[in-house]
Tab-separated table of C-alpha atoms in Angstrom:
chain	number	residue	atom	x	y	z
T	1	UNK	CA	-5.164	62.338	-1.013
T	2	UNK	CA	-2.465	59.636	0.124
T	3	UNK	CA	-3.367	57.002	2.511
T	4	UNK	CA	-0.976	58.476	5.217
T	5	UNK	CA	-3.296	61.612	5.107
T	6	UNK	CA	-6.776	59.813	4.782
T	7	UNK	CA	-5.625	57.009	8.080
T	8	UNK	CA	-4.169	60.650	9.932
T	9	UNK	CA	-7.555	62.668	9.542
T	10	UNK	CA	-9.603	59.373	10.189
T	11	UNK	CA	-7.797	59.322	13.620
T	12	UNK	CA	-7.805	62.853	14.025
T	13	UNK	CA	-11.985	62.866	13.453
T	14	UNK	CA	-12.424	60.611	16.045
T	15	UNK	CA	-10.306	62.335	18.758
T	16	UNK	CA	-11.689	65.913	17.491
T	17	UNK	CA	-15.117	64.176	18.053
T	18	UNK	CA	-13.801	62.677	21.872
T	19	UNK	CA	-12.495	66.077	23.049
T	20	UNK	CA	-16.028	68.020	21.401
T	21	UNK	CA	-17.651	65.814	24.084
T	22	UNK	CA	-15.640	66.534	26.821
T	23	UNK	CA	-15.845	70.357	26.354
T	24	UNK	CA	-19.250	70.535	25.688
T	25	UNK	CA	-20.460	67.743	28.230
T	26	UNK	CA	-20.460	68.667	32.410
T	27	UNK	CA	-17.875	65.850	32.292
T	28	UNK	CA	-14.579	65.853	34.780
T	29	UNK	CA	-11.831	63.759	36.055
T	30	UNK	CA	-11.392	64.230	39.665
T	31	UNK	CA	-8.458	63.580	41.831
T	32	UNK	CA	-8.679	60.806	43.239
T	33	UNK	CA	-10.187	58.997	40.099
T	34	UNK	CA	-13.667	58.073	40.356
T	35	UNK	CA	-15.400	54.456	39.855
T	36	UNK	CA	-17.895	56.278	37.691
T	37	UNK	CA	-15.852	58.745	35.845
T	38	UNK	CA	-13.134	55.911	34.678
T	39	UNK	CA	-16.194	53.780	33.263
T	40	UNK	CA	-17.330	57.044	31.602
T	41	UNK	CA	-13.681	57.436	30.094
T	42	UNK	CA	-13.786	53.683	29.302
T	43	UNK	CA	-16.993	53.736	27.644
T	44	UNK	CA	-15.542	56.563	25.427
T	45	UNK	CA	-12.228	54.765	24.727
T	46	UNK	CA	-13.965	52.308	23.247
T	47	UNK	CA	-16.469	53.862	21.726
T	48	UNK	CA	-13.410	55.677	19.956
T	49	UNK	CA	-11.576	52.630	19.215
T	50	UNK	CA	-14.851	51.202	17.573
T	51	UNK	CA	-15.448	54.223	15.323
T	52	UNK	CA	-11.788	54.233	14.282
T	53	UNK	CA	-11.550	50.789	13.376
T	54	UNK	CA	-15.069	50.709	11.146
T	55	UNK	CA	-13.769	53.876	9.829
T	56	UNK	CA	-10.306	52.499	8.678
T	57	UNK	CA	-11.961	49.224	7.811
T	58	UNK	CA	-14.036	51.512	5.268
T	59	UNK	CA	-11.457	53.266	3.983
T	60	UNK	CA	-9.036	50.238	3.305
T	61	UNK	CA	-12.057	48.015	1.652
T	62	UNK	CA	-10.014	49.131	-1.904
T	63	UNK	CA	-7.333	47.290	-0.175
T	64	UNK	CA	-8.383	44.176	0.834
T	65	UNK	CA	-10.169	43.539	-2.726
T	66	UNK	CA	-7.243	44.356	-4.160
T	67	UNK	CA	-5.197	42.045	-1.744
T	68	UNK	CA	-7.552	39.020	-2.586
T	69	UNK	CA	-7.468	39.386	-6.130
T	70	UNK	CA	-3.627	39.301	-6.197
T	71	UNK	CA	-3.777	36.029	-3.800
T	72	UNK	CA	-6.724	34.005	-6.656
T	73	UNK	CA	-5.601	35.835	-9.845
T	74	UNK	CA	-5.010	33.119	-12.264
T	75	UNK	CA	-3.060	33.915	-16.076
T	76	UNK	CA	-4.416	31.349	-17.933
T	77	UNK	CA	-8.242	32.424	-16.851
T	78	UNK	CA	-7.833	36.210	-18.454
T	79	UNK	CA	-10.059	38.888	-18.244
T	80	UNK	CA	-10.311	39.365	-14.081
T	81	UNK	CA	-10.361	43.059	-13.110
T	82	UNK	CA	-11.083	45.170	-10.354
T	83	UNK	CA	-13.539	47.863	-10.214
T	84	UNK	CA	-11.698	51.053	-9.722
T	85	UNK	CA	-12.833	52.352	-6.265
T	86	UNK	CA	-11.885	55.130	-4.290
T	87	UNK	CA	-9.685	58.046	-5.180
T	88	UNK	CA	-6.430	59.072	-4.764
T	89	UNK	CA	-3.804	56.592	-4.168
T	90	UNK	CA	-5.693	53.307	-3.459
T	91	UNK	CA	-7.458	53.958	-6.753
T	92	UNK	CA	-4.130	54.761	-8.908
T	93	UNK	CA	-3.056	51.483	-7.122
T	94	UNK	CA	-5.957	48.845	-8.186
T	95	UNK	CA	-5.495	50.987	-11.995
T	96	UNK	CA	-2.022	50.028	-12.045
T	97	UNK	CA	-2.484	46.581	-10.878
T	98	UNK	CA	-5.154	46.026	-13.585
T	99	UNK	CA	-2.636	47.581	-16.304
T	100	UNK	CA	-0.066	44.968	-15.224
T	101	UNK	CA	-2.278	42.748	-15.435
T	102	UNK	CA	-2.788	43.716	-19.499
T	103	UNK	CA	0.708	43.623	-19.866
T	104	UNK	CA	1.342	40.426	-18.394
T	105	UNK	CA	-2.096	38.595	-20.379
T	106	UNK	CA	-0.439	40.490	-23.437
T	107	UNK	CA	3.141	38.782	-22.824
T	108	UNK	CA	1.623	35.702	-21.639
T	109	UNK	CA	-0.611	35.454	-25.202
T	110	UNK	CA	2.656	35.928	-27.474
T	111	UNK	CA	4.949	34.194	-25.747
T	112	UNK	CA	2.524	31.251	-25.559
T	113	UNK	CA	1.931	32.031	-29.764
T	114	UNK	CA	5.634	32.016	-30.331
T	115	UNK	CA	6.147	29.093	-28.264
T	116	UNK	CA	3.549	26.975	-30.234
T	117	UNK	CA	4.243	27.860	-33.390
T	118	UNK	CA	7.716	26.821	-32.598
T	119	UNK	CA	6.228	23.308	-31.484
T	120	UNK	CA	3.615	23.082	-34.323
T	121	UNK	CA	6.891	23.740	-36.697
T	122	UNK	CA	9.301	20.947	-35.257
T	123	UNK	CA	5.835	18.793	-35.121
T	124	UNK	CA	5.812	18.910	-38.443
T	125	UNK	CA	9.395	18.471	-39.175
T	126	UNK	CA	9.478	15.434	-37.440
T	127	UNK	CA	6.258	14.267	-38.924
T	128	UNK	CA	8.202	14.695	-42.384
T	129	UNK	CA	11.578	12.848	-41.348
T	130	UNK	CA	8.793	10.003	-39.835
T	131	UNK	CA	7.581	9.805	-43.349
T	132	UNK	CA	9.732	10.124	-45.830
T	133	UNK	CA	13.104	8.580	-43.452
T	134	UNK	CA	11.911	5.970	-41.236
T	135	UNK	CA	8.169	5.092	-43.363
T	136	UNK	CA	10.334	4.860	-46.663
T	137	UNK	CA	12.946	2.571	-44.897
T	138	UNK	CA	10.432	0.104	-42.845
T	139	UNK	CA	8.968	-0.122	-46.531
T	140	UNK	CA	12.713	-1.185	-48.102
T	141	UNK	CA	12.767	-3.622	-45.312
T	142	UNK	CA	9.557	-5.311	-46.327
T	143	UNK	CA	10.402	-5.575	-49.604
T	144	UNK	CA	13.741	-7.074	-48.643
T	145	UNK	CA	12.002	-9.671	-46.269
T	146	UNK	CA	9.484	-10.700	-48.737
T	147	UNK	CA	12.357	-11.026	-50.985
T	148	UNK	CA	14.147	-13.481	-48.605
T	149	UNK	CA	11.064	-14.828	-47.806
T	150	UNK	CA	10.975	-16.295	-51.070
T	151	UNK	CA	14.447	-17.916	-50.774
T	152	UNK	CA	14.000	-19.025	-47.786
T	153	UNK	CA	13.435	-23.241	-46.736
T	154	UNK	CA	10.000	-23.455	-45.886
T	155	UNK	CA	10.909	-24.587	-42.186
T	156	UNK	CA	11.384	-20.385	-42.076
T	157	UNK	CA	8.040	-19.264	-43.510
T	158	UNK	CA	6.414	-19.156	-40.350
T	159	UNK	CA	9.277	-16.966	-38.503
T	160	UNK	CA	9.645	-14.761	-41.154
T	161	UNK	CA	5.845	-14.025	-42.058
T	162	UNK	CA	5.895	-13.239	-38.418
T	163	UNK	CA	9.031	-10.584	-38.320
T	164	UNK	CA	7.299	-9.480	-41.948
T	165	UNK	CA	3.973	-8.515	-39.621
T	166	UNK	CA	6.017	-6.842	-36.989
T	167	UNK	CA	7.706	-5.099	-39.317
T	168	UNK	CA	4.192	-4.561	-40.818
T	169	UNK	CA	2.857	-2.686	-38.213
T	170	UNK	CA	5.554	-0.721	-37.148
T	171	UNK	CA	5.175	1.047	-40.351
T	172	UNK	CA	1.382	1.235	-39.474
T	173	UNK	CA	2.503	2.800	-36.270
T	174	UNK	CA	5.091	5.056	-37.656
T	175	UNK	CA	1.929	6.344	-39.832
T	176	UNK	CA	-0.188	6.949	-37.328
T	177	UNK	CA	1.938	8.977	-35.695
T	178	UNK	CA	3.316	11.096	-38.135
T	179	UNK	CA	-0.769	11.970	-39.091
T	180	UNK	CA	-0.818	12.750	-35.266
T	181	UNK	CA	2.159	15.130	-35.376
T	182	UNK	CA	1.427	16.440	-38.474
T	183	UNK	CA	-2.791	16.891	-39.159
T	184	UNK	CA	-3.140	16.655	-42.905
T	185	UNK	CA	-6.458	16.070	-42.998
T	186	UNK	CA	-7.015	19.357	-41.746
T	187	UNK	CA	-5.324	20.918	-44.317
T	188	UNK	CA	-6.654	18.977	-47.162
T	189	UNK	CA	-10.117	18.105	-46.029
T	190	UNK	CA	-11.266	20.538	-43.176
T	191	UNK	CA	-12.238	21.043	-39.726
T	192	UNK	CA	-15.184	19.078	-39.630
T	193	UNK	CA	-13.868	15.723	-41.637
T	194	UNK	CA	-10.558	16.001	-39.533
T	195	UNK	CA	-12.152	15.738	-36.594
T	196	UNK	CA	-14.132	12.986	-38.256
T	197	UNK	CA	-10.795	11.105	-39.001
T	198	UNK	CA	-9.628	11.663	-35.644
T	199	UNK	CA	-12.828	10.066	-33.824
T	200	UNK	CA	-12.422	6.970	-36.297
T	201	UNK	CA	-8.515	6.597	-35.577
T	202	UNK	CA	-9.306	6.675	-31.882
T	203	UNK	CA	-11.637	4.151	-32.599
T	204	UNK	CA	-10.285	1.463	-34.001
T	205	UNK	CA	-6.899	2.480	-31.843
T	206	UNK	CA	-7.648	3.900	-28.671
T	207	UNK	CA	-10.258	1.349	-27.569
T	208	UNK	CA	-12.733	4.078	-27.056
T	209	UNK	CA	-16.290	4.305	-29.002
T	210	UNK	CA	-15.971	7.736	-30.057
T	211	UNK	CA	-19.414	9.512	-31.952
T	212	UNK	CA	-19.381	12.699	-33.517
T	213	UNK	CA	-21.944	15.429	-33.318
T	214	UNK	CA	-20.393	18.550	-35.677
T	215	UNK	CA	-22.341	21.020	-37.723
T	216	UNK	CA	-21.048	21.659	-40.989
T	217	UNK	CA	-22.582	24.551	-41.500
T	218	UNK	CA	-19.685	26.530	-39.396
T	219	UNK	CA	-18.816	30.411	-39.906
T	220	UNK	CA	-15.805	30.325	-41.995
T	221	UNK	CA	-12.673	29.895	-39.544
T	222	UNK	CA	-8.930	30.821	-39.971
T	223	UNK	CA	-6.560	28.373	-39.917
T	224	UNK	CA	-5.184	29.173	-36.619
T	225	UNK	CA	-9.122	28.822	-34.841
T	226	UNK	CA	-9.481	25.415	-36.679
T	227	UNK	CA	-5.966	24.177	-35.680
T	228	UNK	CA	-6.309	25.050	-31.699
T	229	UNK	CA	-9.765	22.898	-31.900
T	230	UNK	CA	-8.507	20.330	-33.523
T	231	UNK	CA	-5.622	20.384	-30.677
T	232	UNK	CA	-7.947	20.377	-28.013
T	233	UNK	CA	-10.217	17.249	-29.438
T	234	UNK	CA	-7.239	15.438	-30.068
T	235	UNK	CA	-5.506	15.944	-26.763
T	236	UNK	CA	-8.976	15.644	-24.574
T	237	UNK	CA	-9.334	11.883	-26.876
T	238	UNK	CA	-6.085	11.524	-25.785
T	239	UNK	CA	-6.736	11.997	-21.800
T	240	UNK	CA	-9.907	9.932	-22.383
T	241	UNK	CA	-8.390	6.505	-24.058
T	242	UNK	CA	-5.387	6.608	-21.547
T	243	UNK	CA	-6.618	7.846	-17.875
T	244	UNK	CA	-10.977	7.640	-18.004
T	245	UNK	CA	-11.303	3.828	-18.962
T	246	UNK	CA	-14.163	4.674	-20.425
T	247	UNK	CA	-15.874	2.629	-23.117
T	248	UNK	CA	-17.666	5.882	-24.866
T	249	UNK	CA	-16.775	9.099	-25.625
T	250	UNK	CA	-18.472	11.995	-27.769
T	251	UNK	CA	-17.774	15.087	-29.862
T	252	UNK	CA	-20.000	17.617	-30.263
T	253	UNK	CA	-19.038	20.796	-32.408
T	254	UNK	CA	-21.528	23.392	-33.277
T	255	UNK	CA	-22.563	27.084	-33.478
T	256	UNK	CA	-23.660	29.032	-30.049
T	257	UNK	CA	-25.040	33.163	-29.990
T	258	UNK	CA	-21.680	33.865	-29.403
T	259	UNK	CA	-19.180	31.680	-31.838
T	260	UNK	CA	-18.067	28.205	-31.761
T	261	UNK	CA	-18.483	25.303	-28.975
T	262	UNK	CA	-16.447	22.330	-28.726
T	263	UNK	CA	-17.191	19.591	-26.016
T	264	UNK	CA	-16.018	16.414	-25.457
T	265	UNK	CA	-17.768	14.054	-23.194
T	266	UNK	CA	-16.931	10.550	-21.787
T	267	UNK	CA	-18.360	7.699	-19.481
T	268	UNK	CA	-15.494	7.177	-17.742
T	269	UNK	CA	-14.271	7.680	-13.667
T	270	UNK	CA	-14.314	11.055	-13.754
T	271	UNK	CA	-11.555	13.776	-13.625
T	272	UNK	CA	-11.607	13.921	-9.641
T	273	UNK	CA	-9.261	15.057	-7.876
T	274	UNK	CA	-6.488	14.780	-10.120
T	275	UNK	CA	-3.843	17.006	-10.917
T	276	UNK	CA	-3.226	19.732	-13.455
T	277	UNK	CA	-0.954	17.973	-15.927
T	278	UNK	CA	0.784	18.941	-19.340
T	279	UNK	CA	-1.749	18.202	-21.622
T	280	UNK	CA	-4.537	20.272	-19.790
T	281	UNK	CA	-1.916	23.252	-19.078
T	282	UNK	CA	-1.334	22.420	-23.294
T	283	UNK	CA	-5.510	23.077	-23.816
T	284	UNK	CA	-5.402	26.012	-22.157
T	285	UNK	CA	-2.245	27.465	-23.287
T	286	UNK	CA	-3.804	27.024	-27.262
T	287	UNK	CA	-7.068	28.300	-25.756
T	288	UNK	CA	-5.974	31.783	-24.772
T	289	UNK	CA	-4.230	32.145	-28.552
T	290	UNK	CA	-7.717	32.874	-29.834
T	291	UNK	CA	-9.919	34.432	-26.579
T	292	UNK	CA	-11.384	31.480	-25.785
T	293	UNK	CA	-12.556	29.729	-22.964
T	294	UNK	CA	-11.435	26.501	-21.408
T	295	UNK	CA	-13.399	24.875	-19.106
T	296	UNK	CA	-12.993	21.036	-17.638
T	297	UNK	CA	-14.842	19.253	-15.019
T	298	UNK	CA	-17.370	16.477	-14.330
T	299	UNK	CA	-19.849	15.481	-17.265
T	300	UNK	CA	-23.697	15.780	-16.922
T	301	UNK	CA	-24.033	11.860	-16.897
T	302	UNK	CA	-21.016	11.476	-15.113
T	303	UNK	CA	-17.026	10.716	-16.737
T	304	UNK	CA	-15.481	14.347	-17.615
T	305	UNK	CA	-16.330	17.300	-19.988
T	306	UNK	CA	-14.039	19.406	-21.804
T	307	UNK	CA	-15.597	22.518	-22.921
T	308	UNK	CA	-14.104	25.239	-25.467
T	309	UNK	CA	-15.932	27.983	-25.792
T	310	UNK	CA	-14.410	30.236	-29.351
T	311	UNK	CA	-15.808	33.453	-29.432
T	312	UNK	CA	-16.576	35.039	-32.732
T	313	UNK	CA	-13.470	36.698	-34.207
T	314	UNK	CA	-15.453	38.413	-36.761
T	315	UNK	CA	-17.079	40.680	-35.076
């Protein structure tokens, strides 16, 4: 039945009802009107008006669920559906709305797969020009300088051991970015001793403490599960050494009933009130590549927790 039909016989109830009372009730209108007898019609009017509107507000309950779920529905947090209620058109209307919603998780998913692997790609290629272009030429500079170093009056040694330890650690720096672009230690070495690597580069770089907690004894992972954790751990180490000012900061990796669970904890201020930036909207965009589930907010002890939740694939 459409909802034109089910508001008109709603309506048409409650007069049918009305005028069943007035024909089988000793009630009148006289002429003059009455004081009574236009109370008595008032009380009726509303009583009709009252039944009508709990009535409609009934049948439109589909509606208004329907209504608030479109106004909090939220892409990157899949999986929110409405119970089909109802029949007839309302209920054709929340099943088509919860299609859509399929499609548009679907899209959303492969889109945000192509779109990574595009990034994870050029990440690499630069990683590799890093390397082999700029690494390779910082090195040919060194040489050169230690090389004029040598020729040099020995009024210069001091200036040019200094340019030679600039020069130094730019090609430290130009490392230690390419590893960051590119994460050979996860291909080489594994999940667990990656993440390993990371927590001692952030370390001795980031001027964080960071201590690791993994189990080694993970189910066996495919390399695009292990790549979005190792993502996520980098880029929540990230958010920790350069907003939290925190001194601390932990990993913890290990099995659950359900799969995998990645946290990262730290000591610092606290993610307040702060706004969604890139590298969250990043996390969760890798998250929903593999069904899992994203969740950042206040620590137990205080600072902030990031929390990925991988479900297990092979079941």
């Amino acid at each position: 039945m459409s909802l034109f039909w089910r508001i008109f016989l709603l309506n048409a109830a409650v007069l049918a009802a009305a005028t069943t009372v007035l024909l089988l009730t000793p009630l009148t209108v006289s002429t003059p009107l009455i004081l009574t007898e236009a109370l008595i019609l008032a009380a009726g009017l509303a009583a009709m008006l009252v039944a009508n509107a709990a009535l409609l507000r009934l049948g439109l309950a589909p509606l208004r669920r329907l209504t608030r779920l479109m106004m909090t529905i939220d892409l990157t947090r899949p999986g929110t559906r409405l119970t089909i209620s109802g029949n007839g058109i309302v209920a054709d209307l929340i099943r088509n709305f919860n299609t859509m919603l399929d499609r548009l998780e679907a899209e959303r998913r492969n889109s945000a797969a192509q779109a990574l692997s595009a990034q994870e790609g050029e990440r690499r290629r630069i990683a590799l020009e890093l390397h082999d272009e700029v690494g390779q030429t910082l090195t040919a500079v060194l040489l050169q300088l230690e090389r004029v170093s040598n020729k040099a009056p020995q009024c210069m040694h001091t200036d040019m051991a200094h340019i030679q330890e600039m020069t130094r650690g730019s090609h430290d720096e130009v490392r230690r970015i390419a590893r960051r672009l590119r994460p050979g230690d996860l291909e080489t070495l594994g999940l667990v001793r990656a993440l390993r690597s990371l927590a001692d580069e952030f370390s001795t770089d980031g001027g964080v403490t960071v201590h690791c907690q993994l189990d080694t004894e993970l189910p066996q992972l495919d390399h695009e599960t292990e790549l979005v954790i190792y993502r996520v751990a980098q880029e929540g180490l990230t958010n920790v050494a350069r907003h939290a000012r925190a001194k601390n900061a932990d990993i913890v990796l290990g099995r659950h009933a359900d799969g995998i669970e990645l946290r990262i904890r730290d000591d610092g201020c606290g993610i307040g009130s702060a706004l969604v930036g890139t590298g969250l909207a990043g996390m969760r965009e890798r998250a929903l590549l593999i069904a899992a589930d994203l969740a950042v907010g206040p620590g137990p002890h205080g600072g902030t927790e990031v929390q990925l939740n991988v479900p297990d694939r092979s079941k």
